[in-house]
PDB file of C-alpha atoms in Angstrom:
ATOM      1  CA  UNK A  27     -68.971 -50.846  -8.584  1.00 54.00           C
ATOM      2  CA  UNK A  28     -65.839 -49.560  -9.709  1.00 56.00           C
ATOM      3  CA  UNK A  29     -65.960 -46.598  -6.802  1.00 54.00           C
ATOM      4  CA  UNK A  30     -66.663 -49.384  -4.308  1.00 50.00           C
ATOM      5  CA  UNK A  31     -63.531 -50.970  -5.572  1.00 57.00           C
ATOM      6  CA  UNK A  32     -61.270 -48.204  -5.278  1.00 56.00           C
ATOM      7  CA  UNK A  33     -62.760 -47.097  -1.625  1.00 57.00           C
ATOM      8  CA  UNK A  34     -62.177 -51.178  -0.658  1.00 50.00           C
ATOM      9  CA  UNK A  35     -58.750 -51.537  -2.115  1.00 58.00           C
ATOM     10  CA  UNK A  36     -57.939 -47.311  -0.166  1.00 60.00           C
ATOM     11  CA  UNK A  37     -59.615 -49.086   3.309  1.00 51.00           C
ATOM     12  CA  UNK A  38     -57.801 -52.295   3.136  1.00 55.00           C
ATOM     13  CA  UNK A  39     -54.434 -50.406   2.902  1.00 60.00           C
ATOM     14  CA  UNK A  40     -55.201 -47.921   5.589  1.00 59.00           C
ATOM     15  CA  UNK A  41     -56.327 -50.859   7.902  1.00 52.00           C
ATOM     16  CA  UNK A  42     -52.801 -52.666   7.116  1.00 59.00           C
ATOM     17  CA  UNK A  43     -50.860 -49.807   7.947  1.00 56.00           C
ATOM     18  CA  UNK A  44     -52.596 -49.455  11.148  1.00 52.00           C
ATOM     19  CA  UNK A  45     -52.307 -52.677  12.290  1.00 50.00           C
ATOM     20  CA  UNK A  46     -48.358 -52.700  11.719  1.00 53.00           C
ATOM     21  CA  UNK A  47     -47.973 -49.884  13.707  1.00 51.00           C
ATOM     22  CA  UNK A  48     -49.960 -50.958  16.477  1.00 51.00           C
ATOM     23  CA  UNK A  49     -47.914 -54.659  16.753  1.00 56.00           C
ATOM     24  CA  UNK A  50     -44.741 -52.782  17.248  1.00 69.00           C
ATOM     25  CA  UNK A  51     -42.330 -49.757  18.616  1.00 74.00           C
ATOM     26  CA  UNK A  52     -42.689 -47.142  15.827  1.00 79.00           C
ATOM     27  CA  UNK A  53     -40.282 -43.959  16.035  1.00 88.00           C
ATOM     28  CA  UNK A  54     -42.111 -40.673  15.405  1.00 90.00           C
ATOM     29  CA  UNK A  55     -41.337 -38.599  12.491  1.00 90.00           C
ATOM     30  CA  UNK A  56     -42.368 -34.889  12.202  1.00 89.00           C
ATOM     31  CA  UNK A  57     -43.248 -34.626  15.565  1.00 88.00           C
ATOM     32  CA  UNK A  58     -43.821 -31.231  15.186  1.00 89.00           C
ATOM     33  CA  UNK A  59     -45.237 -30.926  11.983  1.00 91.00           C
ATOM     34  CA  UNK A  60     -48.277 -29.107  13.092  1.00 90.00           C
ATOM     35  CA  UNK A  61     -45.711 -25.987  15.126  1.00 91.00           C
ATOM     36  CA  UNK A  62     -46.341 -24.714  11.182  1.00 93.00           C
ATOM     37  CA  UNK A  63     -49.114 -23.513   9.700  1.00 94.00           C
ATOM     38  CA  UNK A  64     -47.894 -23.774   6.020  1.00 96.00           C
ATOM     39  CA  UNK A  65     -46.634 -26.514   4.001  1.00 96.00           C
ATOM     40  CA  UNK A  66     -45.687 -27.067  -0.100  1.00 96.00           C
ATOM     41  CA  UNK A  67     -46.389 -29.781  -1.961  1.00 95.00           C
ATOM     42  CA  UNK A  68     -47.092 -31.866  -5.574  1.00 96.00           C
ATOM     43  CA  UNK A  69     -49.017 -33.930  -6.418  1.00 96.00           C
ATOM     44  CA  UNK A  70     -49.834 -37.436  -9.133  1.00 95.00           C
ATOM     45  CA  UNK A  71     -53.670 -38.007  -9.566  1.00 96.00           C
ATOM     46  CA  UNK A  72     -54.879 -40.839 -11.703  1.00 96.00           C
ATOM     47  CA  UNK A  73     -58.565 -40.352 -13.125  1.00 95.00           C
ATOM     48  CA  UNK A  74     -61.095 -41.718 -14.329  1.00 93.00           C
ATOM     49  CA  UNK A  75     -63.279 -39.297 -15.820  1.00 90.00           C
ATOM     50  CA  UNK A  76     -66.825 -39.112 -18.225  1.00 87.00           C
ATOM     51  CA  UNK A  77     -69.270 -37.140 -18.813  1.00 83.00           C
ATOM     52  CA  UNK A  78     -72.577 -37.526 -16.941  1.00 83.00           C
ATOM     53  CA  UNK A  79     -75.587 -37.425 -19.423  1.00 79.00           C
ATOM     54  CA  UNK A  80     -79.137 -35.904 -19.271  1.00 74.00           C
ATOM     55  CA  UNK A  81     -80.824 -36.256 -22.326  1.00 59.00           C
ATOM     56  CA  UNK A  82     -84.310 -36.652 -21.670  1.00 54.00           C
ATOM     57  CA  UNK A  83     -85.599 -36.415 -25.743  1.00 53.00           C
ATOM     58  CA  UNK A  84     -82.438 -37.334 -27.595  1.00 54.00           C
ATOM     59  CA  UNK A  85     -81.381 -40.697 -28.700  1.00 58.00           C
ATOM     60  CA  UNK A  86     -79.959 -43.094 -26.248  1.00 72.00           C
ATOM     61  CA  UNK A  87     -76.345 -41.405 -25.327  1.00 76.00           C
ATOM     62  CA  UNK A  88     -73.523 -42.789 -22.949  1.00 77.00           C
ATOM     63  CA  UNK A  89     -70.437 -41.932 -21.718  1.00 79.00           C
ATOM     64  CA  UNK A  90     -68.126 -44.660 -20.589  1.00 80.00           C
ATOM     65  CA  UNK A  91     -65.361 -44.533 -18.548  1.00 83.00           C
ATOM     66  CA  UNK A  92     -62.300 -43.170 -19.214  1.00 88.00           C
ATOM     67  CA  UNK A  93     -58.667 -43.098 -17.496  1.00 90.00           C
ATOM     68  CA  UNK A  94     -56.582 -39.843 -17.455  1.00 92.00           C
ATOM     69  CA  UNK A  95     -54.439 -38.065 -15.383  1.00 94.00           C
ATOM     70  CA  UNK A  96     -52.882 -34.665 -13.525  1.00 96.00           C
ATOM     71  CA  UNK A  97     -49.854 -33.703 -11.808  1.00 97.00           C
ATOM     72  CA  UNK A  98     -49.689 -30.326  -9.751  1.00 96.00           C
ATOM     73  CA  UNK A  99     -48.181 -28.094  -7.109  1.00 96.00           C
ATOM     74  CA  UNK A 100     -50.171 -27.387  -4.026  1.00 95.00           C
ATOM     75  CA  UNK A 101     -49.971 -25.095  -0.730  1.00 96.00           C
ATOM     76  CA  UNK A 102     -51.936 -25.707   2.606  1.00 96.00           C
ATOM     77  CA  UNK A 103     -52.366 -23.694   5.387  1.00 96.00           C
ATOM     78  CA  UNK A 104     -53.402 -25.151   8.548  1.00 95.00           C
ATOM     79  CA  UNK A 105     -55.499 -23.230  11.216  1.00 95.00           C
ATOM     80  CA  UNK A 106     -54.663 -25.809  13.615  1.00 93.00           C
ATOM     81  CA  UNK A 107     -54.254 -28.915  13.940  1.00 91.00           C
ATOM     82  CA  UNK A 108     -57.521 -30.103  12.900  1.00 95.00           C
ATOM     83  CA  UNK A 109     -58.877 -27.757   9.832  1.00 96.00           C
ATOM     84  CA  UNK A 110     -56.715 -26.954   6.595  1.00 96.00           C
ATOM     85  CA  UNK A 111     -57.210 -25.014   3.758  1.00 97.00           C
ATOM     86  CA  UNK A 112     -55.691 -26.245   0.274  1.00 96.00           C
ATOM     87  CA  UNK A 113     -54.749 -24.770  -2.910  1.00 96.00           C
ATOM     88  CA  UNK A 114     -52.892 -24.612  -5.811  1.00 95.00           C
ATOM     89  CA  UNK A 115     -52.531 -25.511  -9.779  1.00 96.00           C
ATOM     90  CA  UNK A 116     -52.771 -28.706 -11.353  1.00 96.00           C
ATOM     91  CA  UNK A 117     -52.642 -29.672 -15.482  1.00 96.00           C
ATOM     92  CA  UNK A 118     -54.427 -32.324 -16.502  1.00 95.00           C
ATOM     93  CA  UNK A 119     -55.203 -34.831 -19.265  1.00 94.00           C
ATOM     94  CA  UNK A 120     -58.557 -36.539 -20.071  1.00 90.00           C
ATOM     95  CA  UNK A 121     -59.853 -38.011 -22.544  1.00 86.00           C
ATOM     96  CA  UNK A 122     -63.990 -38.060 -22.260  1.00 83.00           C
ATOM     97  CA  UNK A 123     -66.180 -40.214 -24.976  1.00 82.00           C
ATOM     98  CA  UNK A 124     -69.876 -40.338 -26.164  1.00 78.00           C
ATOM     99  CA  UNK A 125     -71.773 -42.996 -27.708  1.00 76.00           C
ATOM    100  CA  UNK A 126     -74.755 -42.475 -28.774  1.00 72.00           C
ATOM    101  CA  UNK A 127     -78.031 -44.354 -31.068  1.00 65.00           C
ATOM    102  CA  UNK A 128     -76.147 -47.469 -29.650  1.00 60.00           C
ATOM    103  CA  UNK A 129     -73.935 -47.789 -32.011  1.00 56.00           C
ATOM    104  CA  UNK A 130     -69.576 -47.908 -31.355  1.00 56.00           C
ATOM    105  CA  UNK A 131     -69.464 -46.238 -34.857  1.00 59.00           C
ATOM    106  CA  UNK A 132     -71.362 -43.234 -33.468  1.00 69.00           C
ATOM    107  CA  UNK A 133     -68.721 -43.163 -30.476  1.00 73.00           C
ATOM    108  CA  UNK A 134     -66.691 -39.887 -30.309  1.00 75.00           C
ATOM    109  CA  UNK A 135     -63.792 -39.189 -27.809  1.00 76.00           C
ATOM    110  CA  UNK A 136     -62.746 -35.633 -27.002  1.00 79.00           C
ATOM    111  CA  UNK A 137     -58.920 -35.289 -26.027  1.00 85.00           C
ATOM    112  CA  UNK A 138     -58.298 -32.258 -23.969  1.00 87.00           C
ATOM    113  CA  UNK A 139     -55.894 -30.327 -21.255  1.00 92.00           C
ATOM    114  CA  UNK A 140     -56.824 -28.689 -18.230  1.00 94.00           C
ATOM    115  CA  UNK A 141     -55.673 -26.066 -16.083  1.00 96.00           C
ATOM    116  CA  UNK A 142     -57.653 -26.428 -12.846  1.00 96.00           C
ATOM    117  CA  UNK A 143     -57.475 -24.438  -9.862  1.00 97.00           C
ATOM    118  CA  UNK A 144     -58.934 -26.309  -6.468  1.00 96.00           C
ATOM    119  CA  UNK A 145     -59.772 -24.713  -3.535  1.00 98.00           C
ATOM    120  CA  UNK A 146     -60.763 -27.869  -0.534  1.00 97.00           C
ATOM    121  CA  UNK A 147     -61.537 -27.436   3.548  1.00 98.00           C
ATOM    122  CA  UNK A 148     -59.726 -29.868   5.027  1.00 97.00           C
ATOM    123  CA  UNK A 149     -60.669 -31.743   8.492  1.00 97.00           C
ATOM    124  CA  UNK A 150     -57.875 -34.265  10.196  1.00 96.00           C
ATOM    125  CA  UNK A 151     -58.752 -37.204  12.814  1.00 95.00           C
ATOM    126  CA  UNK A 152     -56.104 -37.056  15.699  1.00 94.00           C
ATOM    127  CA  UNK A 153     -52.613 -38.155  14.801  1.00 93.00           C
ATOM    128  CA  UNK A 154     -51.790 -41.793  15.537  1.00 92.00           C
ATOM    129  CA  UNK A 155     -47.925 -41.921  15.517  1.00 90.00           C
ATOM    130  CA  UNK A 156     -47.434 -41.516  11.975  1.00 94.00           C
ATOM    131  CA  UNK A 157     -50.424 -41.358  10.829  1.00 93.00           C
ATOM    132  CA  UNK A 158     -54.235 -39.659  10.411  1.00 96.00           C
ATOM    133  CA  UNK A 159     -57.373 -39.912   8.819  1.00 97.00           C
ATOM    134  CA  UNK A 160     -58.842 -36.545   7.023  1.00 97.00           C
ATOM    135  CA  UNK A 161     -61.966 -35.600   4.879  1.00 97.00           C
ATOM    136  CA  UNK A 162     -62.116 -32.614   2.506  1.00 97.00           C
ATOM    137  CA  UNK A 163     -64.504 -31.415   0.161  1.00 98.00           C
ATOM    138  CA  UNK A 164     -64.555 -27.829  -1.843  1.00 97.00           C
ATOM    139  CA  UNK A 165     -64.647 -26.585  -5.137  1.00 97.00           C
ATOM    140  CA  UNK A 166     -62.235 -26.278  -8.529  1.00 97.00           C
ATOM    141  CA  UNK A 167     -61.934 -24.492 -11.482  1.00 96.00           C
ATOM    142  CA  UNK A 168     -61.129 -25.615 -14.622  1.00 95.00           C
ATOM    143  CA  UNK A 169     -59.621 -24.263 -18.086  1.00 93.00           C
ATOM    144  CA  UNK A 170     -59.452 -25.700 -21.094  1.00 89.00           C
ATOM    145  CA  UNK A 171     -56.043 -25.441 -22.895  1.00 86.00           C
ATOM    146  CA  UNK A 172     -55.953 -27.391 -25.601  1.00 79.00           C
ATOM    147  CA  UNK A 173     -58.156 -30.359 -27.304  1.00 75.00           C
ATOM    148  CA  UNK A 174     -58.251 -32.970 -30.343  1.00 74.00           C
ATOM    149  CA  UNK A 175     -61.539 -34.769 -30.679  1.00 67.00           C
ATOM    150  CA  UNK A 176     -61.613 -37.569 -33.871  1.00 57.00           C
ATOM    151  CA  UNK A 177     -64.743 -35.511 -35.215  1.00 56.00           C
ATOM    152  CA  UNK A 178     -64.089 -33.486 -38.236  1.00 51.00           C
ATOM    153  CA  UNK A 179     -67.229 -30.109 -39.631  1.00 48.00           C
ATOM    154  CA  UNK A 180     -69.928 -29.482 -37.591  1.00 47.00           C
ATOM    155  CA  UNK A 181     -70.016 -32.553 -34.862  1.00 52.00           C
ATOM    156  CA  UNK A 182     -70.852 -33.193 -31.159  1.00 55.00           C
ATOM    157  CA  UNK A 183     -68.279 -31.063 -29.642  1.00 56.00           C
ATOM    158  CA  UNK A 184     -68.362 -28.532 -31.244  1.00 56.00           C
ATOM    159  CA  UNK A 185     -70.813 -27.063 -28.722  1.00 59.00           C
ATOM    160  CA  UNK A 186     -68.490 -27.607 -25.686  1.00 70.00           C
ATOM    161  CA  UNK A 187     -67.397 -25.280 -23.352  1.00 76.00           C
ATOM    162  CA  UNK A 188     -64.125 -24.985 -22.268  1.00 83.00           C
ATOM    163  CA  UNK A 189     -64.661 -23.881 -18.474  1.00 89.00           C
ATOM    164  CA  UNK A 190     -65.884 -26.143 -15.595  1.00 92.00           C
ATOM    165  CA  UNK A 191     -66.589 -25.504 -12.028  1.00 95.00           C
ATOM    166  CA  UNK A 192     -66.901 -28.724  -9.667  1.00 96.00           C
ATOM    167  CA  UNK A 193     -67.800 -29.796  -6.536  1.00 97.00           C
ATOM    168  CA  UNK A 194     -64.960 -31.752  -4.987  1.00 97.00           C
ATOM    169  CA  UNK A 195     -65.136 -33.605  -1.872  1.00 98.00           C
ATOM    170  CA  UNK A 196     -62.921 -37.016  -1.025  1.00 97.00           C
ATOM    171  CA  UNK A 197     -61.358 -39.299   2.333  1.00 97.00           C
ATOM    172  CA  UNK A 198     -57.637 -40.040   2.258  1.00 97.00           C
ATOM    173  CA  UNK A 199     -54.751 -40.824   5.041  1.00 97.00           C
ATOM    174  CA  UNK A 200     -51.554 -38.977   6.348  1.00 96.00           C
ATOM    175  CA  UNK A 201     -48.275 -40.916   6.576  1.00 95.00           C
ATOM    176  CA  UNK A 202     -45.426 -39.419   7.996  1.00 95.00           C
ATOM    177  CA  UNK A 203     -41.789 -40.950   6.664  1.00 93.00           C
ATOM    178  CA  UNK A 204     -38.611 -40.135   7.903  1.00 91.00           C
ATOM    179  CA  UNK A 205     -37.920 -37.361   4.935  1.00 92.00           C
ATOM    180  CA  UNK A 206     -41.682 -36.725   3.686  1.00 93.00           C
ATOM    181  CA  UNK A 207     -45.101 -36.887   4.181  1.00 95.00           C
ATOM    182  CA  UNK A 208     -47.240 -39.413   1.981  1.00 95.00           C
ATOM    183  CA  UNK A 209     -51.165 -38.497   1.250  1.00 96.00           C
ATOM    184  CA  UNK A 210     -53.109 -40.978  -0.817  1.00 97.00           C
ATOM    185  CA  UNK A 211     -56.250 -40.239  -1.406  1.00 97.00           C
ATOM    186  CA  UNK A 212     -59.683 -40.395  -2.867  1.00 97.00           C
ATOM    187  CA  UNK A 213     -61.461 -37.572  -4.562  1.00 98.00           C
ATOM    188  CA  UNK A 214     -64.915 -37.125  -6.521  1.00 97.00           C
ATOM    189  CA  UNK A 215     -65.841 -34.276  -8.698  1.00 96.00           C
ATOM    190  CA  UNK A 216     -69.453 -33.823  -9.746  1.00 95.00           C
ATOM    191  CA  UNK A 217     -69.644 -30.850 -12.523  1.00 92.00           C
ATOM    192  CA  UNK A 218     -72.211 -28.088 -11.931  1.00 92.00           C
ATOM    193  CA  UNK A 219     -71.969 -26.521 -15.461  1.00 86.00           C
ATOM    194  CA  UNK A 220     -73.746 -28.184 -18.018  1.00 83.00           C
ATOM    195  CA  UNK A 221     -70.589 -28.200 -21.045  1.00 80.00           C
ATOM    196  CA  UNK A 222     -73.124 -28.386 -23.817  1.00 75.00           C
ATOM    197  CA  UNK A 223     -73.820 -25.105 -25.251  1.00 66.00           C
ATOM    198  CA  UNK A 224     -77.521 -25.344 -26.274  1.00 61.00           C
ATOM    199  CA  UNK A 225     -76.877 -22.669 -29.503  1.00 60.00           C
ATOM    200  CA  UNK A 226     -74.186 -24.671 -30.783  1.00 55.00           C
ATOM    201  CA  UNK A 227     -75.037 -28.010 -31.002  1.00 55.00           C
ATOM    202  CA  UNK A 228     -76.093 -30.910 -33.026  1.00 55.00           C
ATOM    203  CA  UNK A 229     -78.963 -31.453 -30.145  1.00 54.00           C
ATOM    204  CA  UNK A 230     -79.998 -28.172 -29.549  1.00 52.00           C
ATOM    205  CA  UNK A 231     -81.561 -27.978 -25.743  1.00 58.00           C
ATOM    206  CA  UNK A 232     -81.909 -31.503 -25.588  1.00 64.00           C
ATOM    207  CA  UNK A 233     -78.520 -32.363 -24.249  1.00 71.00           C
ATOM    208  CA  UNK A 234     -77.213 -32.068 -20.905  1.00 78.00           C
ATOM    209  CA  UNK A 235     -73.101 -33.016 -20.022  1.00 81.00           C
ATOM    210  CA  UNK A 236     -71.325 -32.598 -16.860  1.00 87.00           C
ATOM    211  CA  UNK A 237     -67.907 -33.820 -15.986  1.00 90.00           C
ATOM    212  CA  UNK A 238     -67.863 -36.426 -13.825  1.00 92.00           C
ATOM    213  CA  UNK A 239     -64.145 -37.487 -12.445  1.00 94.00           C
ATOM    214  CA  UNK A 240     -63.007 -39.986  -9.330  1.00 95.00           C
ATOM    215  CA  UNK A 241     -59.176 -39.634  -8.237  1.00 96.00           C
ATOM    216  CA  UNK A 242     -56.987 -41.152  -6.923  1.00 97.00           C
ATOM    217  CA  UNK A 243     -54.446 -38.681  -5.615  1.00 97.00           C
ATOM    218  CA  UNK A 244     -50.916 -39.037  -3.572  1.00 96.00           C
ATOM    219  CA  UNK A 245     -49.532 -36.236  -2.457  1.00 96.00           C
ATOM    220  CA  UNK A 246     -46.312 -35.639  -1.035  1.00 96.00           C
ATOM    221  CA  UNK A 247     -45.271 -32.841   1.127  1.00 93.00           C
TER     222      UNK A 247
END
């Protein structure tokens, strides 16, 4: 429900925007944006990341939702004025819990930062005065830099590795203002490395976590 939310509350805005420009003269900014093929940027993202469980003989585990965070710097090249390619660095803060015999005394959170490195193909609708439509999707890398879980010996995490890779894909909108360019967007990461390390943990092969993130980015260029 909560990604139907934030794809709702992304659509209704785009749809506003839209409809403004349509009712009235609009001047042009960046007219010529596309003459060059590569732009700088940063970027905010706010997250809400978990864990995604497979634990097909262990007790009943969850992972609930959790809100972090990233800022970055970020470089596109465009080979025209339809596909992009995107890069660059971001840090990032989550904070990703467990629960598990159903029990909030058995929870355990997991405090860590991130240095990720995406890599996303990116496709643009035709420019409508100040504005476009674009998908992406790609892949990221991630490094673990630092971490503080509230578990203290031999516990959950102890087991968890501390690189990711992800599949990234996500829909946003271009706005063009007088002195920038505005991106929000929405991004999902599914995890294809399992984070459990089956010879160092209190479930031995039983146990199956994969990040699981949804984003939502601006970016301003």
């Amino acid at each position: 429900m909560k990604k139907i939310g934030y794809s709702l509350v992304f659509l209704l805005v785009c749809a506003n925007i839209s409809f403004a420009q349509s009712k009235k003269y609009v001047q042009v900014f960046h007219e010529y944006y596309d003459d060059k093929p590569i732009h700088f940027g940063f970027q905010f993202g706010f997250v809400q990341a978990r864990y995604f469980v497979s634990e097909p003989i262990t007790p009943h585990i969850i992972s609930p939702s959790n809100f972090g965070f990233f800022v970055g710097g970020n470089v596109n090249y465009a080979f025209n004025k339809y596909f992009e390619a995107k890069s660059g660095i971001n840090v990032a803060l989550y904070e990703r819990r467990i629960i598990y015999g159903n029990a909030y005394e058995n929870e355990k959170y997991r405090e860590s930062t991130w240095i990720e490195f995406p890599f996303l193909m990116k496709f643009r609708s035709v420019r409508r005065k100040n504005h476009r439509a674009f998908i992406n999707a790609g892949f990221k890398v991630g490094l673990e830099s630092n971490k503080k879980d509230n578990t203290t010996g031999v516990n959950e995490f102890d087991g968890v590795n501390q690189t990711d890779f992800t599949i990234e894909y996500g829909f946003g909108l271009e706005i063009f203002n007088r002195f920038f360019k505005l991106s929000p967007e929405i991004r999902f990461s599914n995890g294809l490395v399992n984070l459990y390390d089956k010879e160092n943990n209190l479930f031995g092969n039983n146990l199956n976590l994969k990040s699981n993130t949804i984003s939502l980015i601006l970016n301003f260029e």
